[in-house]
Tab-separated table of C-alpha atoms and ligand atoms in Angstrom:
chain	number	residue	atom	x	y	z
A	478	MET	CA	-9.291	15.248	-34.369
A	479	LYS	CA	-11.233	12.569	-32.577
A	480	PHE	CA	-11.316	12.450	-28.793
A	481	PHE	CA	-11.227	9.243	-26.958
A	482	ILE	CA	-11.179	8.916	-23.276
A	483	ASP	CA	-8.370	6.715	-21.830
A	484	THR	CA	-9.942	5.028	-18.887
A	485	ALA	CA	-12.057	2.024	-17.839
A	486	ASN	CA	-13.985	4.093	-15.204
A	487	LEU	CA	-17.612	4.108	-16.248
A	488	ASP	CA	-18.500	7.308	-14.291
A	489	GLN	CA	-15.675	9.214	-16.008
A	490	ILE	CA	-16.738	7.747	-19.443
A	491	ARG	CA	-20.426	8.876	-18.777
A	492	GLU	CA	-19.220	12.306	-17.770
A	493	ALA	CA	-17.079	12.760	-20.890
A	494	ASN	CA	-19.843	11.344	-23.021
A	495	GLU	CA	-22.391	13.694	-21.570
A	496	MET	CA	-20.104	16.676	-22.754
A	497	GLY	CA	-21.150	15.579	-26.235
A	498	VAL	CA	-17.517	15.484	-27.625
A	499	LEU	CA	-16.600	11.863	-27.081
A	500	ASP	CA	-15.680	9.674	-30.025
A	501	GLY	CA	-14.510	6.588	-28.333
A	502	VAL	CA	-12.715	4.854	-25.448
A	503	THR	CA	-9.317	3.167	-24.956
A	504	THR	CA	-8.586	0.836	-22.173
A	505	ASN	CA	-5.585	-1.291	-21.286
A	506	PRO	CA	-4.902	-4.000	-18.675
A	507	SER	CA	-3.616	-1.503	-16.070
A	508	LEU	CA	-6.695	0.774	-16.473
A	509	MET	CA	-8.966	-2.392	-16.146
A	510	ALA	CA	-7.090	-3.402	-12.964
A	511	LYS	CA	-7.413	0.072	-11.554
A	512	GLU	CA	-11.124	-0.390	-11.705
A	513	ASN	CA	-10.680	-3.963	-9.968
A	514	ILE	CA	-12.121	-5.747	-12.928
A	515	LYS	CA	-10.975	-9.305	-12.548
A	516	GLY	CA	-11.536	-12.412	-14.762
A	517	ASP	CA	-12.542	-12.886	-18.335
A	518	GLU	CA	-16.333	-12.738	-17.684
A	519	ALA	CA	-16.115	-9.479	-15.783
A	520	CYS	CA	-13.822	-7.971	-18.395
A	521	ARG	CA	-16.334	-8.771	-21.150
A	522	ARG	CA	-19.272	-7.379	-19.223
A	523	HIS	CA	-17.226	-4.297	-18.601
A	524	TYR	CA	-16.442	-3.682	-22.184
A	525	LEU	CA	-20.123	-4.162	-23.077
A	526	ASP	CA	-21.036	-1.637	-20.305
A	527	ILE	CA	-18.510	0.865	-21.938
A	528	CYS	CA	-20.033	0.130	-25.391
A	529	ASN	CA	-23.500	0.791	-24.163
A	530	ILE	CA	-22.431	4.277	-22.860
A	531	VAL	CA	-20.464	5.412	-25.880
A	532	ASP	CA	-21.407	5.200	-29.503
A	533	GLY	CA	-17.871	4.897	-30.808
A	534	ASP	CA	-14.758	2.824	-30.985
A	535	VAL	CA	-13.696	0.930	-27.785
A	536	SER	CA	-10.366	-0.533	-27.627
A	537	ALA	CA	-10.122	-3.810	-25.731
A	538	GLU	CA	-6.618	-5.268	-25.181
A	539	VAL	CA	-5.605	-8.889	-25.391
A	540	ILE	CA	-3.520	-10.364	-22.504
A	541	ALA	CA	-1.956	-13.113	-24.537
A	542	THR	CA	1.546	-12.531	-25.857
A	543	ASP	CA	1.657	-15.381	-28.444
A	544	PHE	CA	-0.006	-15.140	-31.878
A	545	GLU	CA	-2.501	-18.096	-31.347
A	546	GLY	CA	-3.504	-16.684	-27.930
A	547	MET	CA	-3.954	-13.142	-29.393
A	548	VAL	CA	-6.081	-14.435	-32.203
A	549	ARG	CA	-8.247	-16.451	-29.850
A	550	GLU	CA	-8.728	-13.551	-27.427
A	551	GLY	CA	-9.116	-10.963	-30.109
A	552	GLU	CA	-11.850	-12.965	-31.754
A	553	GLU	CA	-13.806	-13.300	-28.583
A	554	LEU	CA	-13.429	-9.546	-27.919
A	555	ALA	CA	-14.407	-8.620	-31.445
A	556	LYS	CA	-17.629	-10.739	-31.086
A	557	LEU	CA	-18.687	-8.735	-28.065
A	558	HIS	CA	-19.854	-5.533	-29.950
A	559	LYS	CA	-19.603	-3.909	-33.309
A	560	ASN	CA	-17.590	-1.009	-31.786
A	561	ILE	CA	-14.838	-3.156	-30.177
A	562	VAL	CA	-11.306	-2.537	-31.660
A	563	VAL	CA	-8.932	-5.253	-30.745
A	564	LYS	CA	-5.847	-3.853	-29.071
A	565	LEU	CA	-2.596	-5.701	-29.731
A	566	PRO	CA	0.936	-4.869	-28.490
A	567	CYS	CA	3.556	-3.852	-31.062
A	568	THR	CA	5.515	-7.160	-30.867
A	569	ALA	CA	6.358	-9.626	-33.765
A	570	ALA	CA	3.311	-11.731	-32.600
A	571	GLY	CA	1.144	-8.607	-32.301
A	572	ILE	CA	1.987	-7.355	-35.738
A	573	ARG	CA	1.205	-10.877	-37.069
A	574	ALA	CA	-2.001	-10.748	-35.344
A	575	VAL	CA	-2.827	-7.177	-36.704
A	576	LYS	CA	-2.371	-8.682	-40.193
A	577	TYR	CA	-4.604	-11.587	-39.412
A	578	PHE	CA	-7.476	-9.381	-38.195
A	579	ALA	CA	-6.951	-6.865	-40.986
A	580	GLU	CA	-7.522	-9.727	-43.576
A	581	ARG	CA	-10.791	-10.701	-41.835
A	582	GLY	CA	-12.012	-7.094	-41.541
A	583	VAL	CA	-11.547	-6.840	-37.717
A	584	ARG	CA	-10.257	-3.478	-36.586
A	585	THR	CA	-7.177	-3.196	-34.541
A	586	ASN	CA	-5.216	-0.694	-32.356
A	587	CYS	CA	-1.504	-1.473	-32.283
A	588	THR	CA	-0.296	-0.223	-28.890
A	589	LEU	CA	2.899	0.408	-27.015
A	590	VAL	CA	4.524	2.099	-30.025
A	591	PHE	CA	7.560	4.156	-29.308
A	592	SER	CA	9.302	4.500	-32.667
A	593	VAL	CA	8.594	5.266	-36.293
A	594	GLY	CA	9.792	1.773	-37.262
A	595	GLN	CA	7.211	0.171	-35.141
A	596	ALA	CA	4.471	2.454	-36.495
A	597	LEU	CA	5.611	1.494	-40.013
A	598	LEU	CA	5.260	-2.183	-39.309
A	599	ALA	CA	1.835	-1.547	-37.682
A	600	ALA	CA	0.584	0.326	-40.883
A	601	LYS	CA	2.046	-2.273	-43.261
A	602	ALA	CA	0.252	-4.990	-41.330
A	603	GLY	CA	-3.054	-3.010	-41.670
A	604	ALA	CA	-3.700	-1.618	-38.235
A	605	THR	CA	-6.699	0.641	-38.066
A	606	TYR	CA	-4.993	2.691	-35.292
A	607	VAL	CA	-1.441	3.100	-34.138
A	608	SER	CA	-0.847	4.218	-30.516
A	609	PRO	CA	2.452	6.168	-29.951
A	610	PHE	CA	2.788	6.780	-26.193
A	611	VAL	CA	3.599	10.503	-25.780
A	612	GLY	CA	3.796	10.851	-21.909
A	613	ARG	CA	6.020	7.759	-21.459
A	614	LEU	CA	8.491	9.084	-24.057
A	615	ASP	CA	8.557	12.499	-22.357
A	616	ASP	CA	9.068	10.599	-19.114
A	617	ILE	CA	12.473	9.403	-20.362
A	618	SER	CA	13.417	12.797	-21.855
A	619	GLU	CA	12.503	12.072	-25.361
A	620	ASP	CA	9.961	13.927	-27.364
A	621	GLY	CA	6.574	12.105	-27.537
A	622	VAL	CA	4.807	14.741	-29.670
A	623	GLU	CA	7.655	14.770	-32.110
A	624	LEU	CA	7.111	10.983	-32.572
A	625	VAL	CA	3.487	11.600	-33.373
A	626	ALA	CA	4.409	14.250	-35.926
A	627	HIS	CA	7.035	11.938	-37.501
A	628	ILE	CA	4.585	9.075	-37.753
A	629	VAL	CA	1.966	11.474	-39.286
A	630	ARG	CA	4.463	12.573	-41.886
A	631	VAL	CA	5.470	8.990	-42.832
A	632	TYR	CA	1.895	7.861	-43.160
A	633	ARG	CA	0.885	10.863	-45.298
A	634	THR	CA	3.888	10.530	-47.529
A	635	TYR	CA	3.304	6.869	-48.207
A	636	GLY	CA	-0.528	6.943	-48.204
A	637	TYR	CA	-0.950	4.614	-45.182
A	638	LYS	CA	-4.619	4.622	-43.959
A	639	THR	CA	-3.700	3.748	-40.342
A	640	GLN	CA	-5.059	6.465	-38.033
A	641	VAL	CA	-2.542	7.942	-35.497
A	642	LEU	CA	-3.966	7.752	-32.034
A	643	ALA	CA	-1.833	9.718	-29.636
A	644	ALA	CA	-1.906	7.901	-26.338
A	645	SER	CA	-0.404	8.347	-22.913
A	646	ILE	CA	-1.638	11.945	-23.051
A	647	ARG	CA	-1.006	13.499	-19.582
A	648	HIS	CA	-2.362	17.036	-19.788
A	649	THR	CA	-4.219	19.511	-21.929
A	650	ASN	CA	-1.102	20.937	-23.625
A	651	HIS	CA	-0.292	17.416	-24.985
A	652	ILE	CA	-3.671	17.456	-26.793
A	653	ILE	CA	-3.002	20.893	-28.356
A	654	LYS	CA	0.500	19.777	-29.413
A	655	CYS	CA	-0.827	16.491	-30.812
A	656	LEU	CA	-3.453	18.522	-32.705
A	657	ASP	CA	-0.738	20.686	-34.263
A	658	ALA	CA	1.280	17.364	-35.075
A	659	GLY	CA	-1.696	16.206	-37.101
A	660	ALA	CA	-2.730	13.252	-34.876
A	661	ASP	CA	-6.107	11.681	-36.051
A	662	VAL	CA	-6.981	10.880	-32.600
A	663	ALA	CA	-5.932	11.798	-29.016
A	664	THR	CA	-6.896	9.542	-26.094
A	665	CYS	CA	-6.858	11.500	-22.968
A	666	PRO	CA	-7.754	11.360	-19.246
A	667	LEU	CA	-10.942	13.156	-18.244
A	668	SER	CA	-8.843	15.889	-16.557
A	669	ALA	CA	-7.019	16.785	-19.837
A	670	ILE	CA	-10.370	16.885	-21.840
A	671	LYS	CA	-11.940	19.223	-19.155
A	672	GLY	CA	-8.728	21.268	-19.030
A	673	LEU	CA	-9.402	22.304	-22.667
A	674	LEU	CA	-12.468	24.316	-21.400
A	675	LYS	CA	-10.529	26.256	-18.724
A	676	HIS	CA	-9.734	29.893	-19.336
A	677	PRO	CA	-9.598	32.487	-16.591
A	678	LEU	CA	-11.106	35.175	-18.860
A	679	THR	CA	-14.226	32.978	-19.500
A	680	ASP	CA	-14.786	32.592	-15.746
A	681	ILE	CA	-14.215	36.354	-15.194
A	682	GLY	CA	-16.293	37.275	-18.189
A	683	LEU	CA	-19.297	35.157	-17.121
A	684	GLU	CA	-19.068	36.450	-13.642
A	685	LYS	CA	-19.372	40.109	-15.021
A	686	PHE	CA	-22.205	39.177	-17.389
A	687	LEU	CA	-24.171	37.700	-14.452
A	688	ALA	CA	-23.421	40.583	-12.064
A	689	ASP	CA	-24.551	43.162	-14.706
A	690	HIS	CA	-27.734	41.196	-15.325
A	691	ALA	CA	-28.473	40.989	-11.582
A	692	LYS	CA	-27.811	44.649	-11.061
A	693	VAL	CA	-30.150	45.897	-13.763
A	694	ASN	CA	-32.832	43.370	-12.817
A	695	GLY	CA	-32.632	44.309	-9.156
A	696	LEU	CA	-31.590	40.682	-8.147
B	132	G3P	O1	-3.339	4.634	-23.862
B	132	G3P	C1	-2.179	4.319	-23.111
B	132	G3P	C2	-2.105	5.012	-21.874
B	132	G3P	O2	-3.127	4.446	-21.024
B	132	G3P	C3	-0.933	5.000	-21.222
B	132	G3P	O3	-0.826	6.157	-20.319
B	132	G3P	O4	-0.258	7.498	-18.570
B	132	G3P	O5	-0.008	5.055	-18.315
B	132	G3P	O6	1.470	6.422	-19.871
B	132	G3P	P1	0.132	6.254	-19.288
């Protein structure tokens, strides 16, 4: 399973990248706003900064909601860097734009997916990635991981090549469950990625190794 980090924060992206396990980055307009990135020019510069840190796919989301606007923005974004993936919402216009870009060899991430039906349309249109939002489904007492598993089953049964990118991951256990569900990618906050490392027996074991070494070496 590939690991993407779900943030527009450059320090966090650098930190995750330095761990050596990062395969890409996803952003969205809320994450860009959180970093106070305003205006088209600043957004473009920021996406380039991200591409210069990570050698992997970087999802950059369009703001337009109409087909023509999505195409215009998506083409601008795709021109920025070879690793940019155009992120489009799962609406009628978004699906049409996914198809438009697929026919021209531009990679897309179809986002805000909350049902198998939406995921089916994204795959039929030729999306590179589909992003089911795990945490937001859990928030309304549905089962986000089950949706990931269902989409994976449908794609495998029918041979769709679209990669299932589990998004809205909130914690480490979501990552593990999405791994079991067969997700191709999980895009996670830095805290959830770092959480994978945590085990009290590792900390206790290391402390003991160092104490034993210090004792025998008279340190
Ligand atoms: O990738 C989508 C993600 O950023 C949404 O996460 O936590 O806002 O539901 P969240």
